[in-house]
Coordinates of C-alpha atoms in Angstrom, one line a residue:
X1 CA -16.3 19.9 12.5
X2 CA -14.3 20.0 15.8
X3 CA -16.7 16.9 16.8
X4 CA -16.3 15.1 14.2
X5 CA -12.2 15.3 14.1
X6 CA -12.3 14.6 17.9
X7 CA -14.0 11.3 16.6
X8 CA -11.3 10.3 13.9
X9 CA -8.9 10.9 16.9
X10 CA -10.4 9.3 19.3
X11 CA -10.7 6.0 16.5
X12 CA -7.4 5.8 15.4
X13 CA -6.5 6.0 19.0
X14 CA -8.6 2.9 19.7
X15 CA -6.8 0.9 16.3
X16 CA -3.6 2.0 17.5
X17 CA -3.0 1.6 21.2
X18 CA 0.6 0.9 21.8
X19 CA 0.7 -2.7 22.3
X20 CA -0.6 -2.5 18.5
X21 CA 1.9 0.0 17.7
X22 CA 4.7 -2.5 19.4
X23 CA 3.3 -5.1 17.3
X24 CA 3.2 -3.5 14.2
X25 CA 6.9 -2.5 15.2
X26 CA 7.9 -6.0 15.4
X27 CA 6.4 -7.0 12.6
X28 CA 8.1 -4.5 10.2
X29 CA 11.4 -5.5 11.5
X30 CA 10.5 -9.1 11.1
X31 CA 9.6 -8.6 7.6
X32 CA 13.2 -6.6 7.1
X33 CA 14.9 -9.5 7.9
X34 CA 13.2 -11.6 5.6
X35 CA 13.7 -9.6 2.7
X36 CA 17.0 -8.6 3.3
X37 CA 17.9 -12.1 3.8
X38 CA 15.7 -13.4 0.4
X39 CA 16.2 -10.5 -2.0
X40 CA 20.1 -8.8 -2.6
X41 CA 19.4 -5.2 -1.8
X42 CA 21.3 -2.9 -3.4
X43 CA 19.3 0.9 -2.6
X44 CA 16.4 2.3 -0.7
X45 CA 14.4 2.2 -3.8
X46 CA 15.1 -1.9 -4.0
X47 CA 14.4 -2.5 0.2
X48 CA 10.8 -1.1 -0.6
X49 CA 10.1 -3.1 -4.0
X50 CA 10.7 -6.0 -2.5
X51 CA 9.5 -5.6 1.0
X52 CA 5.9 -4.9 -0.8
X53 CA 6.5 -7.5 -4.0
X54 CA 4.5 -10.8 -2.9
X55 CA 4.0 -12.9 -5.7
X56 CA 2.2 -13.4 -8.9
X57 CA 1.3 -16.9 -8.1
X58 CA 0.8 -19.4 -5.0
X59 CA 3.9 -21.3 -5.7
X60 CA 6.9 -19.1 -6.4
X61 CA 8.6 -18.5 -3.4
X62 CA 6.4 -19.4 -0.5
X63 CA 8.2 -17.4 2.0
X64 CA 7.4 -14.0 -0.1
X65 CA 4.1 -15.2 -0.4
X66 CA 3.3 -15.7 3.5
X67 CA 5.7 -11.9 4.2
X68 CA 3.5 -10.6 2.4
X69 CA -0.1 -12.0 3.4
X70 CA 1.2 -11.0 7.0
X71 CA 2.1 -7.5 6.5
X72 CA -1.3 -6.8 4.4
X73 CA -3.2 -8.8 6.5
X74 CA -2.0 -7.8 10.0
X75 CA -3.4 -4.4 9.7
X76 CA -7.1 -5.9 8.6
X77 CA -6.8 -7.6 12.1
X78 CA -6.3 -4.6 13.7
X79 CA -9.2 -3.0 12.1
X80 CA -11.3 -5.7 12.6
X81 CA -10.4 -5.4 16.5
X82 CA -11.6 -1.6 16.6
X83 CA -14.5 -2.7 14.8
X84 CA -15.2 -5.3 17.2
X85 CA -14.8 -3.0 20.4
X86 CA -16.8 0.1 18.7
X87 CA -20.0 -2.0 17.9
X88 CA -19.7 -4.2 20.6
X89 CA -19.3 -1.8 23.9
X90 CA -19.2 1.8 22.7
X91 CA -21.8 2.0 19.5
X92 CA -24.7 3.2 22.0
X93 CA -22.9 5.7 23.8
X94 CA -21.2 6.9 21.1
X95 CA -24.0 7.2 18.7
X96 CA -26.2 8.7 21.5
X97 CA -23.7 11.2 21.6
X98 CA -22.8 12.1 18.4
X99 CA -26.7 12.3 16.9
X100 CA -26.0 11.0 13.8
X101 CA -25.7 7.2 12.4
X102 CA -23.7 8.8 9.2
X103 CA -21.4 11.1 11.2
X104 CA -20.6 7.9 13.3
X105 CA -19.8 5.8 10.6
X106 CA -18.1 8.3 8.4
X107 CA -16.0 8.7 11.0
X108 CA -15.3 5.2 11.3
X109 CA -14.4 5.2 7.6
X110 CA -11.9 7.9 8.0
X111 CA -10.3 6.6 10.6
X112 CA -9.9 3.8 8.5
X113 CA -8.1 5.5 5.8
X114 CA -6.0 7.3 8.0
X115 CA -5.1 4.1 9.7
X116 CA -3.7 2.8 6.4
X117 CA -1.7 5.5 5.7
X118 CA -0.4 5.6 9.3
X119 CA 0.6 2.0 9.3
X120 CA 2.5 1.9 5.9
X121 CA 4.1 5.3 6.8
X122 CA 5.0 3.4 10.5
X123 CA 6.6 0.6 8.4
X124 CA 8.5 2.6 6.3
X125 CA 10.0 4.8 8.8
X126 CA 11.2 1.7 10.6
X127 CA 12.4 0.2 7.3
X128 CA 14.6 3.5 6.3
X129 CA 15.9 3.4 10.3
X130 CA 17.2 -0.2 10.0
X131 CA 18.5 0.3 6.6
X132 CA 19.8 4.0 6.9
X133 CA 23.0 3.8 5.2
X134 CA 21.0 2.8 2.0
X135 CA 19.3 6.0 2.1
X136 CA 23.2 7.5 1.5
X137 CA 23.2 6.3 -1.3
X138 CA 20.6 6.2 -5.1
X139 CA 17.5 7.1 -4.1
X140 CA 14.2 7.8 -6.4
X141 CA 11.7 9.4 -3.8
X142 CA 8.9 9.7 -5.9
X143 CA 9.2 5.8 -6.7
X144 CA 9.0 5.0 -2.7
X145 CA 6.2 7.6 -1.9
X146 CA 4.1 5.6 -4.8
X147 CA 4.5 2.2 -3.4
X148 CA 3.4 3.8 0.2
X149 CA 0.3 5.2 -1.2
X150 CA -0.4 2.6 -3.7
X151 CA -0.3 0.0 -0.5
X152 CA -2.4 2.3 1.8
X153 CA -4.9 3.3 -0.6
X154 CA -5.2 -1.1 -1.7
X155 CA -5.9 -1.8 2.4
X156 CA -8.7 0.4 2.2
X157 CA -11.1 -1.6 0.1
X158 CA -10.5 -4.7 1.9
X159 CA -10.9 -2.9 5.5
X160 CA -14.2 -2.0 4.6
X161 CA -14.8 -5.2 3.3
X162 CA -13.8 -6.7 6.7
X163 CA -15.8 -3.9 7.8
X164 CA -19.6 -4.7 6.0
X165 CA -19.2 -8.4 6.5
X166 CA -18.6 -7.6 10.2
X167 CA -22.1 -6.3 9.6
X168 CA -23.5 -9.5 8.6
X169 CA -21.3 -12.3 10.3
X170 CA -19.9 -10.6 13.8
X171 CA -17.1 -13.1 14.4
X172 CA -13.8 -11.4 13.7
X173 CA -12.0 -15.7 13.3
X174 CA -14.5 -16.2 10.3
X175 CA -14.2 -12.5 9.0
X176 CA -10.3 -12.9 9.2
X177 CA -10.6 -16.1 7.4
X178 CA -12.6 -15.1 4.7
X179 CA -10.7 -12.1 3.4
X180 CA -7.0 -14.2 4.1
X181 CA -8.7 -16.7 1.7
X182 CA -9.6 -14.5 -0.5
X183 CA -5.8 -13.1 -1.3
X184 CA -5.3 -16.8 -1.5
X185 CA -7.5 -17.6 -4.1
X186 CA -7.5 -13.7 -6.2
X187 CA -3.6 -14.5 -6.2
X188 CA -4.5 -17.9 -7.8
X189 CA -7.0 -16.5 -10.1
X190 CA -5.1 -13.6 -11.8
X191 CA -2.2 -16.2 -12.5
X192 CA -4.6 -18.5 -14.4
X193 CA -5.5 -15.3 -16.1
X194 CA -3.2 -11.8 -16.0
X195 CA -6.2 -9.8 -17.2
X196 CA -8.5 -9.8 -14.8
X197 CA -5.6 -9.3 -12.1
X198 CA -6.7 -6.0 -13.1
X199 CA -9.8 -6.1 -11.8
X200 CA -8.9 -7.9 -8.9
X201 CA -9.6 -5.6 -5.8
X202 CA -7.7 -8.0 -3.6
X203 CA -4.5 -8.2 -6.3
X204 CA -4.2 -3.8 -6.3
X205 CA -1.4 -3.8 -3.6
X206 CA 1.0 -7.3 -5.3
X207 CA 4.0 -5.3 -6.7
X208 CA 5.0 -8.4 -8.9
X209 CA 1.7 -8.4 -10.0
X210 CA 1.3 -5.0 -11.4
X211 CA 4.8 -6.4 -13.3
X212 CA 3.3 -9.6 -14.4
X213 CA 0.1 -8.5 -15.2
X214 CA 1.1 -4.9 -16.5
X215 CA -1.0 -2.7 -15.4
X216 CA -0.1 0.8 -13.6
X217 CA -0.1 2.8 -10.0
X218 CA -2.0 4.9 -11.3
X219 CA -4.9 2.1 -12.3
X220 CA -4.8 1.0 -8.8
X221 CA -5.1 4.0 -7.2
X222 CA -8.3 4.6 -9.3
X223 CA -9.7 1.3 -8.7
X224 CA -9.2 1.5 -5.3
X225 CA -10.9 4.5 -4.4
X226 CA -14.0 3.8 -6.8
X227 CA -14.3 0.2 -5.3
X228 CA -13.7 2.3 -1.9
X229 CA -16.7 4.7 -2.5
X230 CA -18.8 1.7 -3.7
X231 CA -18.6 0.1 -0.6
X232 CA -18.8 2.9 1.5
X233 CA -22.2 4.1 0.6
X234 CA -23.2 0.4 1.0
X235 CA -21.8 0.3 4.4
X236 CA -23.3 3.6 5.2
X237 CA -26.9 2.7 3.9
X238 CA -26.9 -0.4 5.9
X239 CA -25.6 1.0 9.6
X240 CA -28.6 3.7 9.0
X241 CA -31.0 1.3 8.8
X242 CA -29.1 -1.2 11.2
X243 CA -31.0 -2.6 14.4
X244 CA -28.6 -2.1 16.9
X245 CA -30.3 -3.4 19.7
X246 CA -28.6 -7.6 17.9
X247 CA -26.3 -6.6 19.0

């Protein structure tokens, strides 16, 4: 058990050195402005509704649209880095020293989860610190902690998506593409049609979607973690039978 929590370490370590901490930093007060200086703010509980909101559809208001796609998509770049550098230089050391294909890559998934949690937790500290006196004031707690999990828990699933077609493709540009086309194009989809925004794994973390579409938290959360599981096992199944010597 020590081992294997010694490898989660040692992982989110390697997702979040701190030039990527710096830039996640950066990014979160970048994304402050903007939605300070779209949306009129009025409490804590407002700042986070509409720092996560993004859209229901490609055309209404571009600029959420693109804050948004950065902050969710920023985080699959960093994930897609420690991918990169853990099957590219340290998956035969590591493996060799571990013993186990599946202790290796559970590991891997954990840290993934933990990495989501981490960087939604990051931005929302730096969001309360520049926006501190609205804490003073109304506050619903509960409401804030549910967007922060409902946004970690909706990264996960498109992580390990990044993650499996890592598996097949190896070239992070394409994988990046791919998955920032796919927001495009699930956005588009669920607004032709609010019901399967339900169902749309890449829709789970749109706050105005969950409004538009009507569908809970709660949903998501379930969704999330079944879709999470789903791919897991298939990630799992093919890195035990995965010929690392392509590499």
């Amino acid at each position: 058990m020590k081992k294997f929590i010694n490898i989660v370490l040692n992982n989110i370590i390697c997702i979040f050195p701190i030039k990527n901490l710096l830039a996640s930093l950066v990014m979160f007060i970048a994304i402050n402005f903007l939605t300070n200086n779209i949306y009129p703010i009025n409490n804590i509980n407002d700042l986070f509704k509409y720092t996560f909101y993004g859209t229901k559809n490609l055309s209404d208001l571009p600029i959420e649209l693109l804050k948004w796609i950065l902050c969710n998509t920023f985080l699959i770049y960093l994930v897609l880095n420690f991918v990169n550098t853990e099957f590219e230089k340290r998956v035969q050391l590591t493996i060799l020293r571990i013993g186990s294909r599946r202790i290796w890559i559970n590991g891997i998934v954990i840290s993934i989860l933990i990495s989501c949690f981490i960087y939604f937790i990051l931005g929302s500290i730096i969001l309360v610190g520049l926006n501190f006196k609205l804490v003073l004031g109304a506050m619903n707690f509960l409401e804030i902690l549910k967007i922060i999990v409902l946004m970690s828990l909706s990264s996960l699933p498109i992580c390990l998506i990044g993650l499996l077609l890592y598996l097949m493709i190896k070239t992070k540009f394409v994988i990046f593409s791919i998955i920032v086309f796919l927001y495009y194009l699930c956005i588009s989809i669920g607004n032709t049609n609010r019901f399967l925004d339900k169902f749309l794994i890449f829709n789970q973390g749109i706050l105005a979607k969950h409004y538009y579409s009507n569908f809970s938290f709660e949903w998501s959360y379930f969704y999330t973690l079944t879709f999470s599981f789903i791919l897991y096992f298939i990630i799992k199944r093919f890195v035990v039978n995965y010929d690392f010597k392509q590499i």
